Short mmCIF file of C-alpha atoms in Angstrom, two decimals:
data_model
loop_
_atom_site.label_atom_id
_atom_site.label_comp_id
_atom_site.label_asym_id
_atom_site.label_seq_id
_atom_site.Cartn_x
_atom_site.Cartn_y
_atom_site.Cartn_z
CA UNK A 24 6.28 16.67 10.76
CA UNK A 25 3.80 18.94 9.07
CA UNK A 26 1.31 18.11 6.32
CA UNK A 27 3.55 20.17 4.07
CA UNK A 28 6.15 17.45 4.21
CA UNK A 29 3.66 14.61 3.82
CA UNK A 30 2.44 16.10 0.56
CA UNK A 31 5.84 16.95 -0.81
CA UNK A 32 6.85 13.33 -0.43
CA UNK A 33 3.60 11.81 -1.63
CA UNK A 34 3.89 8.60 -3.59
CA UNK A 35 6.33 9.24 -6.43
CA UNK A 36 5.57 5.85 -8.01
CA UNK A 37 1.93 6.77 -8.62
CA UNK A 38 2.72 8.52 -11.87
CA UNK A 39 4.60 7.26 -14.87
CA UNK A 40 5.47 10.83 -15.85
CA UNK A 41 7.76 12.29 -13.24
CA UNK A 42 7.68 15.78 -14.76
CA UNK A 43 3.93 16.02 -14.40
CA UNK A 44 4.09 14.59 -10.90
CA UNK A 45 6.64 17.11 -9.76
CA UNK A 46 4.67 19.99 -11.30
CA UNK A 47 1.59 18.95 -9.36
CA UNK A 48 3.59 18.33 -6.20
CA UNK A 49 5.13 21.79 -6.46
CA UNK A 50 1.77 23.42 -7.06
CA UNK A 51 0.20 21.60 -4.12
CA UNK A 52 3.14 22.60 -1.94
CA UNK A 53 2.79 26.26 -2.92
CA UNK A 54 -0.98 26.37 -2.43
CA UNK A 55 -0.75 24.51 0.86
CA UNK A 56 1.92 26.86 2.20
CA UNK A 57 -0.20 29.88 1.22
CA UNK A 58 -3.38 28.48 2.77
CA UNK A 59 -1.57 27.75 6.03
CA UNK A 60 0.16 31.14 6.05
CA UNK A 61 -3.17 32.93 5.55
CA UNK A 62 -4.79 30.88 8.32
CA UNK A 63 -7.34 29.31 5.98
CA UNK A 64 -6.09 25.76 6.62
CA UNK A 65 -4.99 24.35 9.95
CA UNK A 66 -2.02 21.99 9.38
CA UNK A 67 -3.25 19.84 12.28
CA UNK A 68 -6.51 19.20 10.41
CA UNK A 69 -4.58 18.28 7.26
CA UNK A 70 -2.37 15.91 9.24
CA UNK A 71 -5.45 14.25 10.71
CA UNK A 72 -6.89 13.66 7.25
CA UNK A 73 -3.64 12.43 5.69
CA UNK A 74 -2.81 10.16 8.61
CA UNK A 75 -6.27 8.59 8.41
CA UNK A 76 -5.85 7.59 4.78
CA UNK A 77 -2.21 6.60 5.14
CA UNK A 78 -2.53 4.42 8.22
CA UNK A 79 -6.14 3.62 9.12
CA UNK A 80 -8.51 3.46 6.19
CA UNK A 81 -7.99 1.10 3.27
CA UNK A 82 -9.30 -1.92 1.35
CA UNK A 83 -8.85 -4.14 4.42
CA UNK A 84 -12.07 -2.57 5.75
CA UNK A 85 -14.06 -3.54 2.67
CA UNK A 86 -12.48 -6.99 2.81
CA UNK A 87 -13.88 -7.49 6.33
CA UNK A 88 -17.37 -6.66 5.05
CA UNK A 89 -17.05 -9.07 2.12
CA UNK A 90 -15.70 -11.91 4.25
CA UNK A 91 -18.50 -11.48 6.76
CA UNK A 92 -21.07 -11.59 3.96
CA UNK A 93 -19.49 -14.83 2.69
CA UNK A 94 -19.80 -16.60 6.03
CA UNK A 95 -23.00 -15.04 7.36
CA UNK A 96 -25.90 -15.34 4.90
CA UNK A 97 -28.24 -13.22 7.02
CA UNK A 98 -25.69 -10.41 7.10
CA UNK A 99 -25.29 -10.79 3.35
CA UNK A 100 -29.02 -10.36 2.83
CA UNK A 101 -29.05 -7.23 4.99
CA UNK A 102 -25.97 -5.93 3.18
CA UNK A 103 -27.56 -6.29 -0.25
CA UNK A 104 -30.91 -4.92 0.93
CA UNK A 105 -29.49 -1.90 2.79
CA UNK A 106 -25.72 -1.55 2.56
CA UNK A 107 -25.62 1.58 4.70
CA UNK A 108 -27.30 -0.05 7.73
CA UNK A 109 -25.48 -3.37 7.45
CA UNK A 110 -22.08 -1.68 7.25
CA UNK A 111 -23.05 0.55 10.17
CA UNK A 112 -23.66 -2.64 12.22
CA UNK A 113 -19.91 -3.23 11.96
CA UNK A 114 -19.16 0.38 12.85
CA UNK A 115 -17.35 0.93 9.55
CA UNK A 116 -19.08 4.04 8.25
CA UNK A 117 -17.31 7.31 7.56
CA UNK A 118 -16.69 10.11 5.12
CA UNK A 119 -17.66 9.39 1.51
CA UNK A 120 -19.35 6.12 2.48
CA UNK A 121 -22.46 7.60 4.13
CA UNK A 122 -24.90 6.02 1.69
CA UNK A 123 -23.76 2.60 0.52
CA UNK A 124 -25.10 0.29 -2.16
CA UNK A 125 -23.62 -3.21 -2.36
CA UNK A 126 -23.99 -5.12 -5.62
CA UNK A 127 -23.32 -8.85 -5.86
CA UNK A 128 -21.29 -10.58 -8.54
CA UNK A 129 -22.73 -13.94 -9.51
CA UNK A 130 -22.33 -16.48 -12.30
CA UNK A 131 -24.89 -14.42 -14.25
CA UNK A 132 -24.03 -10.81 -13.43
CA UNK A 133 -20.72 -8.98 -13.26
CA UNK A 134 -20.76 -5.51 -11.69
CA UNK A 135 -18.17 -2.80 -12.30
CA UNK A 136 -18.01 0.55 -10.51
CA UNK A 137 -16.96 3.84 -12.06
CA UNK A 138 -17.46 7.54 -11.54
CA UNK A 139 -17.52 9.16 -14.97
CA UNK A 140 -17.98 12.67 -13.55
CA UNK A 141 -14.98 12.66 -11.20
CA UNK A 142 -13.73 9.87 -8.96
CA UNK A 143 -16.44 9.16 -6.36
CA UNK A 144 -15.43 6.12 -4.36
CA UNK A 145 -16.29 4.66 -0.92
CA UNK A 146 -13.33 6.18 0.93
CA UNK A 147 -14.20 4.87 4.41
CA UNK A 148 -14.56 1.34 3.04
CA UNK A 149 -11.78 1.13 0.41
CA UNK A 150 -9.48 4.05 1.22
CA UNK A 151 -8.49 6.52 -1.48
CA UNK A 152 -9.14 5.44 -5.08
CA UNK A 153 -6.27 4.00 -7.13
CA UNK A 154 -4.79 6.28 -9.80
CA UNK A 155 -6.29 4.27 -12.65
CA UNK A 156 -9.79 4.74 -11.20
CA UNK A 157 -9.35 8.51 -11.52
CA UNK A 158 -7.89 8.41 -15.04
CA UNK A 159 -9.86 9.80 -18.00
CA UNK A 160 -9.26 6.52 -19.82
CA UNK A 161 -10.95 4.37 -17.18
CA UNK A 162 -13.76 6.83 -16.56
CA UNK A 163 -14.74 7.02 -20.20
CA UNK A 164 -13.95 3.48 -21.33
CA UNK A 165 -15.58 1.68 -18.39
CA UNK A 166 -19.00 2.81 -19.58
CA UNK A 167 -18.53 2.45 -23.34
CA UNK A 168 -16.48 -0.78 -23.50
CA UNK A 169 -16.49 -2.42 -20.07
CA UNK A 170 -15.67 -5.86 -21.43
CA UNK A 171 -12.52 -4.60 -23.15
CA UNK A 172 -11.47 -2.76 -19.99
CA UNK A 173 -12.08 -5.88 -17.89
CA UNK A 174 -10.05 -7.94 -20.33
CA UNK A 175 -7.15 -5.55 -19.82
CA UNK A 176 -7.50 -6.26 -16.11
CA UNK A 177 -7.19 -9.95 -16.99
CA UNK A 178 -10.87 -10.72 -16.67
CA UNK A 179 -12.73 -12.24 -19.59
CA UNK A 180 -16.47 -12.09 -19.02
CA UNK A 181 -18.46 -14.71 -20.99
CA UNK A 182 -20.98 -13.22 -23.43
CA UNK A 183 -23.92 -14.78 -21.57
CA UNK A 184 -22.95 -12.96 -18.35
CA UNK A 185 -24.54 -9.52 -18.01
CA UNK A 186 -22.09 -6.72 -17.34
CA UNK A 187 -23.57 -3.94 -15.21
CA UNK A 188 -21.62 -0.73 -14.97
CA UNK A 189 -22.59 1.49 -12.04
CA UNK A 190 -21.84 5.16 -12.55
CA UNK A 191 -21.53 6.87 -9.14
CA UNK A 192 -23.29 10.08 -10.15
CA UNK A 193 -25.12 10.78 -6.87
CA UNK A 194 -23.98 10.77 -3.25
CA UNK A 195 -24.41 7.02 -3.00
CA UNK A 196 -21.25 4.94 -3.05
CA UNK A 197 -20.89 1.45 -4.47
CA UNK A 198 -19.14 -1.69 -3.31
CA UNK A 199 -18.98 -4.94 -5.27
CA UNK A 200 -19.52 -8.13 -3.33
CA UNK A 201 -17.30 -10.55 -5.26
CA UNK A 202 -18.07 -14.23 -5.65
CA UNK A 203 -16.55 -16.43 -2.99
CA UNK A 204 -13.98 -18.61 -4.72
CA UNK A 205 -14.28 -22.37 -4.73
CA UNK A 206 -11.98 -24.25 -2.43
CA UNK A 207 -12.34 -21.76 0.44
CA UNK A 208 -14.91 -23.76 2.42
CA UNK A 209 -12.48 -24.47 5.24
CA UNK A 210 -11.22 -20.90 5.65
CA UNK A 211 -12.13 -18.67 8.56
CA UNK A 212 -13.63 -15.20 8.15
CA UNK A 213 -10.21 -13.66 8.85
CA UNK A 214 -8.49 -15.89 6.30
CA UNK A 215 -11.15 -15.09 3.72
CA UNK A 216 -10.73 -11.35 4.28
CA UNK A 217 -7.07 -11.66 3.32
CA UNK A 218 -8.05 -12.93 -0.13
CA UNK A 219 -10.30 -9.98 -0.96
CA UNK A 220 -8.54 -7.35 -3.03
CA UNK A 221 -9.40 -3.72 -3.67
CA UNK A 222 -9.87 -4.38 -7.40
CA UNK A 223 -12.31 -7.20 -6.68
CA UNK A 224 -14.44 -4.78 -4.66
CA UNK A 225 -14.52 -2.35 -7.62
CA UNK A 226 -15.39 -5.21 -9.97
CA UNK A 227 -12.09 -5.11 -11.86
CA UNK A 228 -10.99 -8.53 -10.61
CA UNK A 229 -12.29 -11.76 -9.20
CA UNK A 230 -11.15 -13.16 -5.90
CA UNK A 231 -9.07 -16.30 -6.23
CA UNK A 232 -6.80 -18.32 -4.03
CA UNK A 233 -3.67 -17.03 -5.72
CA UNK A 234 -4.50 -13.39 -4.90
CA UNK A 235 -1.64 -11.48 -3.37
CA UNK A 236 -3.09 -10.03 -0.16
CA UNK A 237 -1.00 -6.87 -0.04
CA UNK A 238 -2.12 -5.47 -3.34
CA UNK A 239 -0.33 -2.16 -3.47
CA UNK A 240 0.07 -1.47 -7.17
CA UNK A 241 -1.50 1.76 -8.35
CA UNK B 20 -32.11 31.09 -0.79
CA UNK B 21 -28.33 30.99 -1.04
CA UNK B 22 -26.38 28.46 1.03
CA UNK B 23 -23.98 30.05 3.48
CA UNK B 24 -20.49 28.59 3.55
CA UNK B 25 -18.46 28.95 6.72
CA UNK B 26 -15.15 30.70 6.37
CA UNK B 27 -13.85 29.22 9.59
CA UNK B 28 -10.68 27.22 9.52
CA UNK B 29 -11.40 23.50 10.05
CA UNK B 30 -9.89 22.20 13.28
CA UNK B 31 -8.31 18.76 13.64
CA UNK B 32 -11.29 17.78 15.82
CA UNK B 33 -13.76 18.84 13.15
CA UNK B 34 -11.77 16.92 10.52
CA UNK B 35 -11.82 13.82 12.75
CA UNK B 36 -15.60 14.12 13.20
CA UNK B 37 -16.23 14.40 9.45
CA UNK B 38 -13.94 11.46 8.70
CA UNK B 39 -15.65 9.29 11.32
CA UNK B 40 -19.25 10.33 10.83
CA UNK B 41 -19.34 11.53 7.23
CA UNK B 42 -21.62 14.17 5.79
CA UNK B 43 -25.24 13.21 5.44
CA UNK B 44 -26.74 14.16 2.06
CA UNK B 45 -30.03 12.46 2.72
CA UNK B 46 -33.06 14.56 3.64
CA UNK B 47 -35.79 13.26 5.91
CA UNK B 48 -38.90 14.61 4.32
CA UNK B 49 -41.79 13.10 2.43
CA UNK B 50 -41.43 14.90 -0.88
CA UNK B 51 -43.40 12.74 -3.33
CA UNK B 52 -41.37 10.97 -6.04
CA UNK B 53 -41.97 12.12 -9.62
CA UNK B 54 -41.38 8.61 -10.95
CA UNK B 55 -42.17 5.05 -9.88
CA UNK B 56 -40.09 1.89 -9.90
CA UNK B 57 -40.64 0.09 -13.20
CA UNK B 58 -41.44 3.31 -15.09
CA UNK B 59 -39.63 4.19 -18.32
CA UNK B 60 -38.02 7.64 -18.20
CA UNK B 61 -35.95 9.78 -20.50
CA UNK B 62 -32.89 11.65 -19.29
CA UNK B 63 -33.42 15.28 -20.25
CA UNK B 64 -31.54 16.81 -23.16
CA UNK B 65 -30.05 19.84 -21.53
CA UNK B 66 -26.63 21.45 -21.56
CA UNK B 67 -26.31 23.61 -18.47
CA UNK B 68 -23.26 25.82 -18.24
CA UNK B 69 -23.27 25.21 -14.51
CA UNK B 70 -22.55 22.09 -12.46
CA UNK B 71 -24.64 18.99 -13.10
CA UNK B 72 -24.65 15.33 -12.14
CA UNK B 73 -26.44 14.35 -15.35
CA UNK B 74 -23.78 12.73 -17.56
CA UNK B 75 -23.84 13.70 -21.24
CA UNK B 76 -23.82 10.12 -22.45
CA UNK B 77 -27.33 9.39 -21.14
CA UNK B 78 -28.99 12.66 -22.19
CA UNK B 79 -31.96 11.88 -24.41
CA UNK B 80 -31.72 8.15 -23.65
CA UNK B 81 -34.56 6.07 -22.26
CA UNK B 82 -34.04 3.99 -19.15
CA UNK B 83 -35.98 2.12 -16.52
CA UNK B 84 -36.38 3.15 -12.89
CA UNK B 85 -35.01 0.19 -10.92
CA UNK B 86 -35.00 1.65 -7.43
CA UNK B 87 -35.99 4.79 -5.56
CA UNK B 88 -33.11 5.58 -3.21
CA UNK B 89 -35.02 8.27 -1.29
CA UNK B 90 -34.64 12.02 -0.97
CA UNK B 91 -31.26 13.74 -1.16
CA UNK B 92 -30.00 17.29 -1.58
CA UNK B 93 -29.58 18.24 -5.24
CA UNK B 94 -25.89 18.70 -6.11
CA UNK B 95 -26.70 20.67 -9.29
CA UNK B 96 -27.99 23.58 -7.15
CA UNK B 97 -25.90 22.89 -4.01
CA UNK B 98 -22.78 23.11 -6.20
CA UNK B 99 -23.73 26.67 -7.05
CA UNK B 100 -24.60 27.39 -3.39
CA UNK B 101 -28.14 28.25 -4.55
CA UNK B 102 -30.37 25.84 -2.62
CA UNK B 103 -30.54 22.26 -1.38
CA UNK B 104 -33.65 21.54 -3.52
CA UNK B 105 -34.21 18.05 -2.00
CA UNK B 106 -35.60 15.43 -4.39
CA UNK B 107 -35.67 11.72 -5.11
CA UNK B 108 -32.66 9.87 -6.46
CA UNK B 109 -33.26 6.79 -8.58
CA UNK B 110 -31.16 3.99 -9.94
CA UNK B 111 -31.92 4.17 -13.66
CA UNK B 112 -30.98 1.25 -15.89
CA UNK B 113 -30.03 2.02 -19.48
CA UNK B 114 -29.43 -0.85 -21.90
CA UNK B 115 -25.90 -0.58 -23.28
CA UNK B 116 -27.33 -0.67 -26.81
CA UNK B 117 -29.74 2.20 -26.03
CA UNK B 118 -26.74 4.36 -25.14
CA UNK B 119 -24.04 3.10 -27.51
CA UNK B 120 -25.87 1.38 -30.37
CA UNK B 121 -25.73 -2.12 -31.76
CA UNK B 122 -22.01 -2.54 -31.27
CA UNK B 123 -22.54 -2.74 -27.53
CA UNK B 124 -23.32 -6.10 -25.97
CA UNK B 125 -27.04 -6.90 -25.94
CA UNK B 126 -26.73 -8.21 -22.38
CA UNK B 127 -25.04 -5.24 -20.78
CA UNK B 128 -26.46 -2.25 -18.97
CA UNK B 129 -25.50 1.02 -17.33
CA UNK B 130 -26.91 1.94 -13.95
CA UNK B 131 -26.85 5.67 -13.37
CA UNK B 132 -28.07 7.54 -10.28
CA UNK B 133 -30.33 10.34 -11.45
CA UNK B 134 -32.43 12.96 -9.68
CA UNK B 135 -36.06 13.95 -10.36
CA UNK B 136 -34.91 17.13 -12.13
CA UNK B 137 -32.77 15.08 -14.57
CA UNK B 138 -35.68 13.00 -15.83
CA UNK B 139 -38.88 13.31 -17.83
CA UNK B 140 -41.71 10.95 -18.61
CA UNK B 141 -41.54 8.99 -21.86
#
């Protein structure tokens, strides 16, 4: 199967407007076919990239980092002091996660990540960004009214808690270290990792015991 | 000096290597920083027609240098294939009220990564 087919069939549920989606899909298909025909793009390289993000890279990688930080306080300190090196200890670096900053949510500070300029995101750690993260609405509203945005995600931040919005304007990428929920003292690192959702690592959710592990909604 | 861009078709092996190892944007050189941690800075008021990583919403606003992240290539010139122009990147904290006015929460803040060329002394 060529990359051509992968793209043509890419995630129809990711858009609420099927006309727009099919326009884009058609355009991508046409450009891709041209690039391959002219020898500018090697379909094998495209397949490698698509397969990586479809089957290997995703939020489960970030969840491993978070769970380790929850159980290993020395790792957590290294992670917050130098995210790049601490994540490299686990061998989890990769494209668009070369320079990592990890920010910790606490009872006093809530961190939220955005990229107002485009959609910069730690791909090797969280996979490809969700559609909402790339939307104009999120990118503009996250900086001007983060509390309202968080409320729409179901998260009410008390007025005495500082909301910090991190705009990914350089080549550094951000990961939120969520608070470890109460009642998880007896869980293993692997069990903890299953609770950590993608949205929690962007700062758009908290981790709780009722979290559905296979968060797939876009 | 202009940056040369290869016209060679990327192989699957090259794609694999980039996915696994990433692309390093950091530059190992001891270019002195223009600003120090703790210093107040103003984001420049400038409206380049070309690519920039300086968001409009902080232009002219005063923030505080929280951290010096080190030296990186400068996307504003790399994006035009002009030069790498390595310089320091800082985490700059802007109070939400400095950027958005009194309607914003007094507790909240924006942390924006800005380069030496984006900033001036207050």
